[in-house]
Amino acid sequence: MDTWVEQTERRVAILLDQMAAALSIAQGSNLDLNRLRAQYQNKISQIYREEMPLARVMDSSDLVTRYEGNAVDDCTPSVQLVSGLFGDLQKYIKQLVKALSGLQVDQRPHWPEGVDLRLSGLAKGSLIVGVKLDAHRGIGSQIELDGTLDPLFIQVQKAMRTLTSVPQYVDANEINEDIRNEVKDPAVRDALLVAAYNLAPTGRKGIERVSFSNIEGDPHREALTPQSRKVLRSAIDRPTFETKRGDFEGVVREIDLDAKRFEIRGVEGVQTVRCIFNEMNAANASEWLNHKVVVRGQYEAGPSGIPRLMQVEQIIPSSEIVAIEDLFNKQTSDN
């Protein structure tokens, strides 16, 4: 597949051929050759000025984010605004990458200090920002996962690119069920919806539309809006589940208090389950981190039939269960 830069250069080449042909035909006529030449030169200059920067960003990025609204309509948006938007993009992409990497292996992901997503470019057209996971330095320099190398990097890179398709499934009042066919793993799908919510505009900072694209897709895709943010908030607060129930025991990791999510790892026969907890359980959430618990509720399995996402109804520290079992065993032996 041709790169975006190659496609843009081909358009320029076509215009140059057209200009040469037009000038040749116009020779000996009453046409103003300088004016005719200037018309083509202006078109070519516009392509290099406005389209080539976007093409370079598209080619060099795993994720391209376009911000639109009054705050960026000016050709020179404030440094504070650009810095804030890129800071939020870094923050929430890192959260997504850590969540997805944690779901792929039964170990705790770690993003080393001093390692950031790389800003691959900026382009005019509202505000267009490209970011890239640096494959040249290897997975160990981005996410340390005790020897889990290229396959995980590729999966995370793919998931970042899948984020670009999420806005097209955000309808006026709900999430389109077709997203289940696009992202079959319910835990990954949930992590993507949370990321999309975090990146959707509130409308309060002069940003009204946010859209995502990548090297493989159209740079002018469906956008997230303040209304999209409301729909996504409702979807992550009240997710729909299949009617499967169960309980799982594991160690709580990676709590997200804002999204009310955590992961339990080391689940026998399952490894990692992404969990959603409610307001009733939120008060004690910080106490669960790094502790073994039993979670009970409805869950959704992935294509392989392994539980991946749970709506938690009850959380019980494993220590309490052990204490109850010890008491029961003692009473039984006494009798």
C-alpha positions as MATLAB code, in Angstrom:
seq = 'MDTWVEQTERRVAILLDQMAAALSIAQGSNLDLNRLRAQYQNKISQIYREEMPLARVMDSSDLVTRYEGNAVDDCTPSVQLVSGLFGDLQKYIKQLVKALSGLQVDQRPHWPEGVDLRLSGLAKGSLIVGVKLDAHRGIGSQIELDGTLDPLFIQVQKAMRTLTSVPQYVDANEINEDIRNEVKDPAVRDALLVAAYNLAPTGRKGIERVSFSNIEGDPHREALTPQSRKVLRSAIDRPTFETKRGDFEGVVREIDLDAKRFEIRGVEGVQTVRCIFNEMNAANASEWLNHKVVVRGQYEAGPSGIPRLMQVEQIIPSSEIVAIEDLFNKQTSDN';
ca = [
       0.000    0.000    0.000;
       1.298    3.461   -0.897;
       2.143    5.762    1.971;
       0.218    8.978    2.503;
       3.272   10.978    1.426;
       3.547    8.933   -1.783;
      -0.134    9.509   -2.555;
       0.292   13.241   -1.967;
       3.415   13.392   -4.138;
       1.526   11.561   -6.890;
      -1.138   14.277   -6.838;
       1.596   16.893   -7.192;
       3.115   14.958  -10.099;
      -0.287   14.861  -11.835;
      -0.656   18.634  -11.427;
       2.848   19.189  -12.832;
       1.981   17.056  -15.874;
      -1.289   18.938  -16.293;
       0.529   22.273  -16.041;
       3.092   21.252  -18.655;
       0.337   20.068  -21.012;
      -1.727   23.213  -20.478;
       1.252   25.498  -21.108;
       2.143   23.547  -24.255;
      -1.386   23.842  -25.623;
      -1.553   27.534  -24.692;
       1.637   28.403  -26.581;
       0.867   30.819  -29.395;
      -2.568   31.649  -27.971;
      -3.741   34.830  -26.310;
      -3.770   33.177  -22.864;
      -1.618   34.707  -20.119;
       0.946   31.932  -19.608;
       2.262   33.413  -16.358;
      -1.229   33.507  -14.898;
      -1.925   29.950  -16.047;
       1.362   28.760  -14.536;
       0.621   30.601  -11.279;
      -2.748   28.855  -10.922;
      -1.086   25.433  -10.961;
       1.772   26.590   -8.754;
      -0.697   27.869   -6.172;
      -2.467   24.498   -6.099;
       0.844   22.670   -5.671;
       1.976   25.104   -2.984;
      -1.309   24.568   -1.122;
      -0.805   20.796   -1.158;
       2.694   21.087    0.291;
       1.558   23.680    2.825;
      -1.652   22.041    4.059;
      -1.749   18.387    3.012;
       1.864   17.209    3.126;
       2.269   17.875    6.898;
      -0.852   15.755    7.544;
       0.463   13.028    5.218;
       3.741   12.887    7.147;
       1.873   12.649   10.452;
      -0.368    9.888    9.085;
       2.644    7.862    7.904;
       4.616    8.171   11.127;
       1.875    7.632   13.730;
       0.045    4.748   15.352;
      -2.711    7.164   16.318;
      -3.604   10.552   14.828;
      -5.985   12.769   16.773;
      -7.783   15.739   15.224;
      -9.198   18.434   17.516;
     -11.813   20.832   16.151;
     -13.513   23.822   17.736;
     -13.250   27.546   18.393;
     -10.105   27.115   20.486;
      -8.113   25.721   17.542;
      -9.727   27.517   14.602;
      -6.959   30.099   14.902;
      -3.829   29.196   12.947;
      -1.795   29.728   16.119;
      -3.515   27.999   19.092;
      -1.988   28.751   22.468;
       0.956   26.715   23.717;
      -0.998   26.059   26.919;
      -3.894   24.549   24.968;
      -1.658   22.356   22.793;
       0.346   21.230   25.817;
      -2.834   20.417   27.752;
      -4.385   18.429   24.912;
      -1.221   16.440   24.280;
      -0.808   15.851   28.023;
      -4.328   14.397   28.219;
      -3.688   12.299   25.115;
      -0.508   10.883   26.651;
      -2.225   10.189   29.963;
      -5.206    8.314   28.574;
      -3.294    6.408   25.898;
      -0.869    5.235   28.581;
      -3.834    4.126   30.707;
      -5.262    2.244   27.727;
      -1.944    0.591   26.896;
      -1.397   -0.471   30.502;
      -4.950   -1.821   30.743;
      -4.648   -3.783   27.511;
      -1.201   -5.141   28.300;
      -2.435   -6.251   31.711;
      -5.268   -8.133   30.047;
      -2.894   -9.990   27.732;
      -0.597  -11.463   30.387;
      -1.022  -12.470   33.995;
       1.547   -9.988   35.227;
       1.494   -6.366   36.254;
       2.516   -4.003   33.431;
       4.960   -1.230   34.214;
       5.582    1.908   32.206;
       9.098    3.032   33.140;
       9.688    6.593   34.279;
      11.117    8.866   31.614;
       9.593    6.889   28.733;
       6.831    8.681   26.857;
       4.758    8.275   23.771;
       6.576   10.012   20.956;
       5.028   13.085   19.347;
       5.311   12.126   15.701;
       4.088   15.431   14.288;
       1.658   18.337   14.225;
      -0.356   19.572   11.270;
      -2.719   22.398   10.485;
      -6.380   21.632    9.961;
      -7.811   22.570   13.300;
      -5.175   20.780   15.421;
      -3.812   17.399   14.368;
      -1.527   15.462   16.704;
       0.207   12.171   15.929;
       1.669    9.785   18.516;
       3.621    6.571   18.107;
       4.835    3.687   20.234;
       8.538    3.466   19.468;
       9.031   -0.035   18.060;
      12.722    0.597   17.358;
      13.607    0.612   21.051;
      11.715   -2.583   21.748;
       8.867   -3.396   24.075;
      11.165   -3.364   27.108;
      11.669    0.369   26.766;
       7.943    1.045   26.650;
       6.272   -1.562   28.836;
       8.260   -3.961   30.950;
       6.594   -7.347   31.046;
       9.325   -9.788   32.028;
      10.215  -11.094   28.599;
       6.878  -10.658   26.838;
       8.172   -8.947   23.711;
       6.998   -8.416   20.142;
       3.584  -10.184   20.224;
       2.359   -7.950   23.045;
       3.734   -4.834   21.379;
       1.854   -5.725   18.202;
      -1.378   -6.376   20.133;
      -1.160   -3.040   21.952;
      -0.331   -1.222   18.719;
      -3.335   -2.863   17.068;
      -5.579   -1.883   19.984;
      -4.454    1.742   19.732;
      -5.381    1.686   16.076;
      -8.719    0.031   16.885;
      -9.527    3.109   18.978;
      -9.971    4.972   15.692;
     -13.105    2.946   14.902;
     -14.872    3.500   18.239;
     -16.592    6.825   17.340;
     -18.526    5.224   14.471;
     -20.309    2.993   16.990;
     -21.429    5.873   19.207;
     -25.003    6.568   18.122;
     -27.162    9.473   19.274;
     -28.286    7.780   22.490;
     -26.419    4.484   22.813;
     -23.477    2.370   21.715;
     -24.241    0.397   18.565;
     -24.175   -3.335   19.250;
     -22.097   -3.882   16.097;
     -19.046   -2.908   18.132;
     -19.180   -6.440   19.570;
     -18.279   -7.781   16.134;
     -15.487   -5.244   15.699;
     -13.932   -5.927   19.124;
     -14.852   -9.427   20.247;
     -12.938   -9.447   23.550;
     -15.308   -7.781   26.068;
     -12.467   -6.644   28.342;
     -10.608   -4.963   25.483;
     -13.860   -3.444   24.231;
     -14.593   -2.003   27.665;
     -11.073   -0.546   27.947;
     -11.486    1.114   24.543;
     -14.846    2.637   25.521;
     -13.327    4.045   28.716;
     -10.442    5.531   26.710;
     -12.867    7.038   24.174;
     -14.878    8.594   27.011;
     -11.753   10.121   28.547;
     -10.681   11.582   25.197;
     -14.132   12.840   24.148;
     -14.514   16.630   24.453;
     -16.514   18.224   27.239;
     -17.156   21.334   25.129;
     -15.917   23.569   27.930;
     -12.431   24.248   26.505;
     -13.445   25.314   23.023;
     -12.995   21.802   21.596;
     -16.206   20.470   20.048;
     -15.033   17.460   18.029;
     -12.276   14.878   18.457;
     -11.608   12.207   15.833;
      -8.988    9.493   15.441;
      -7.290    7.947   12.443;
      -4.213    5.935   11.530;
      -2.052    5.056    8.555;
      -4.614    2.502    7.347;
      -7.716    4.691    7.522;
      -9.439    7.857    6.363;
      -8.057   10.923    8.198;
     -11.575   12.399    8.235;
     -13.490    9.877   10.327;
     -16.498   10.059   12.622;
     -15.824   12.363   15.564;
     -16.552   12.279   19.266;
     -18.597   15.218   20.567;
     -19.868   16.349   23.983;
     -23.014   14.292   23.275;
     -20.832   11.273   22.477;
     -19.184   11.726   25.858;
     -22.590   11.492   27.574;
     -23.447    8.320   25.642;
     -20.078    6.768   26.509;
     -20.477    7.723   30.172;
     -23.839    5.979   30.278;
     -22.403    2.907   28.538;
     -19.482    2.485   30.928;
     -21.653    3.201   33.975;
     -24.363    0.735   32.920;
     -22.821   -1.892   30.638;
     -24.926   -4.698   29.207;
     -23.964   -8.276   30.033;
     -24.793  -11.786   29.053;
     -26.654  -13.747   31.725;
     -23.688  -15.657   33.077;
     -22.904  -15.601   36.761;
     -19.879  -16.698   38.696;
     -17.285  -15.888   41.309;
     -13.534  -15.574   40.880;
     -10.630  -15.231   43.258;
      -7.549  -13.200   42.409;
      -5.321  -10.272   43.333;
      -6.649   -6.758   42.677;
      -4.493   -4.647   40.348;
      -4.729   -1.371   38.435;
      -7.716    0.336   40.083;
      -9.282    3.208   38.101;
     -11.483    5.067   40.589;
     -12.934    7.444   37.981;
     -14.082    4.662   35.654;
     -14.749    2.269   38.565;
     -12.619   -0.484   37.058;
      -9.977   -2.835   38.367;
      -8.373   -6.087   37.312;
      -7.967   -9.290   39.258;
      -5.015  -11.415   38.254;
      -3.978  -14.945   39.042;
      -7.513  -16.295   38.651;
      -7.311  -20.079   38.360;
      -8.005  -21.209   34.811;
      -8.752  -17.653   33.732;
      -5.703  -15.522   34.595;
      -7.004  -11.918   34.315;
     -10.562  -10.565   34.604;
     -11.470   -6.893   34.160;
     -14.014   -5.866   36.796;
     -16.562   -3.063   37.073;
     -17.619   -2.011   40.557;
     -20.462    0.227   41.698;
     -20.838    3.233   44.001;
     -21.666    0.981   46.941;
     -18.255   -0.661   46.684;
     -16.328    2.493   45.728;
     -15.718    3.656   49.306;
     -13.479    0.672   50.048;
     -11.813    0.443   46.635;
      -8.373    1.672   47.709;
      -8.226   -1.060   50.363;
      -8.428   -3.844   47.755;
      -5.268   -2.964   45.830;
      -2.688   -5.777   45.912;
      -5.001   -7.907   48.075;
      -6.620  -11.209   47.186;
     -10.405  -11.015   46.930;
     -13.373  -13.002   45.688;
     -15.655  -11.176   43.244;
     -19.200  -12.273   42.460;
     -21.580  -11.107   39.776;
     -22.451  -11.247   36.090;
     -19.688  -11.759   33.586;
     -19.096  -11.873   29.862;
     -16.730  -14.349   28.231;
     -14.520  -13.851   25.204;
     -14.656  -15.895   21.976;
     -12.708  -18.700   23.664;
     -15.305  -18.968   26.436;
     -12.941  -17.624   29.118;
     -14.471  -14.968   31.436;
     -13.065  -11.525   30.598;
     -15.347   -8.801   31.993;
     -17.412   -8.845   35.185;
     -20.070   -6.559   36.653;
     -19.200   -7.014   40.315;
     -22.068   -7.280   42.773;
     -20.095   -8.425   45.795;
     -16.440   -8.191   46.802;
     -15.167  -10.277   49.688;
     -11.560  -10.220   50.928;
     -10.164  -13.751   50.763;
      -8.980  -13.391   54.360;
     -12.603  -13.150   55.519;
     -13.533  -16.289   53.590;
     -10.593  -18.147   55.120;
     -11.653  -16.993   58.583;
     -15.228  -18.170   57.993;
     -14.015  -21.527   56.677;
     -11.723  -21.952   59.684;
     -14.609  -21.166   62.027;
     -16.886  -23.607   60.199;
     -14.231  -26.327   60.294;
     -13.663  -25.726   63.998;
     -17.396  -25.931   64.770;
     -17.657  -29.113   62.680;
     -14.755  -30.763   64.496;
     -16.171  -29.746   67.898;
     -19.436  -31.421   67.037;
];
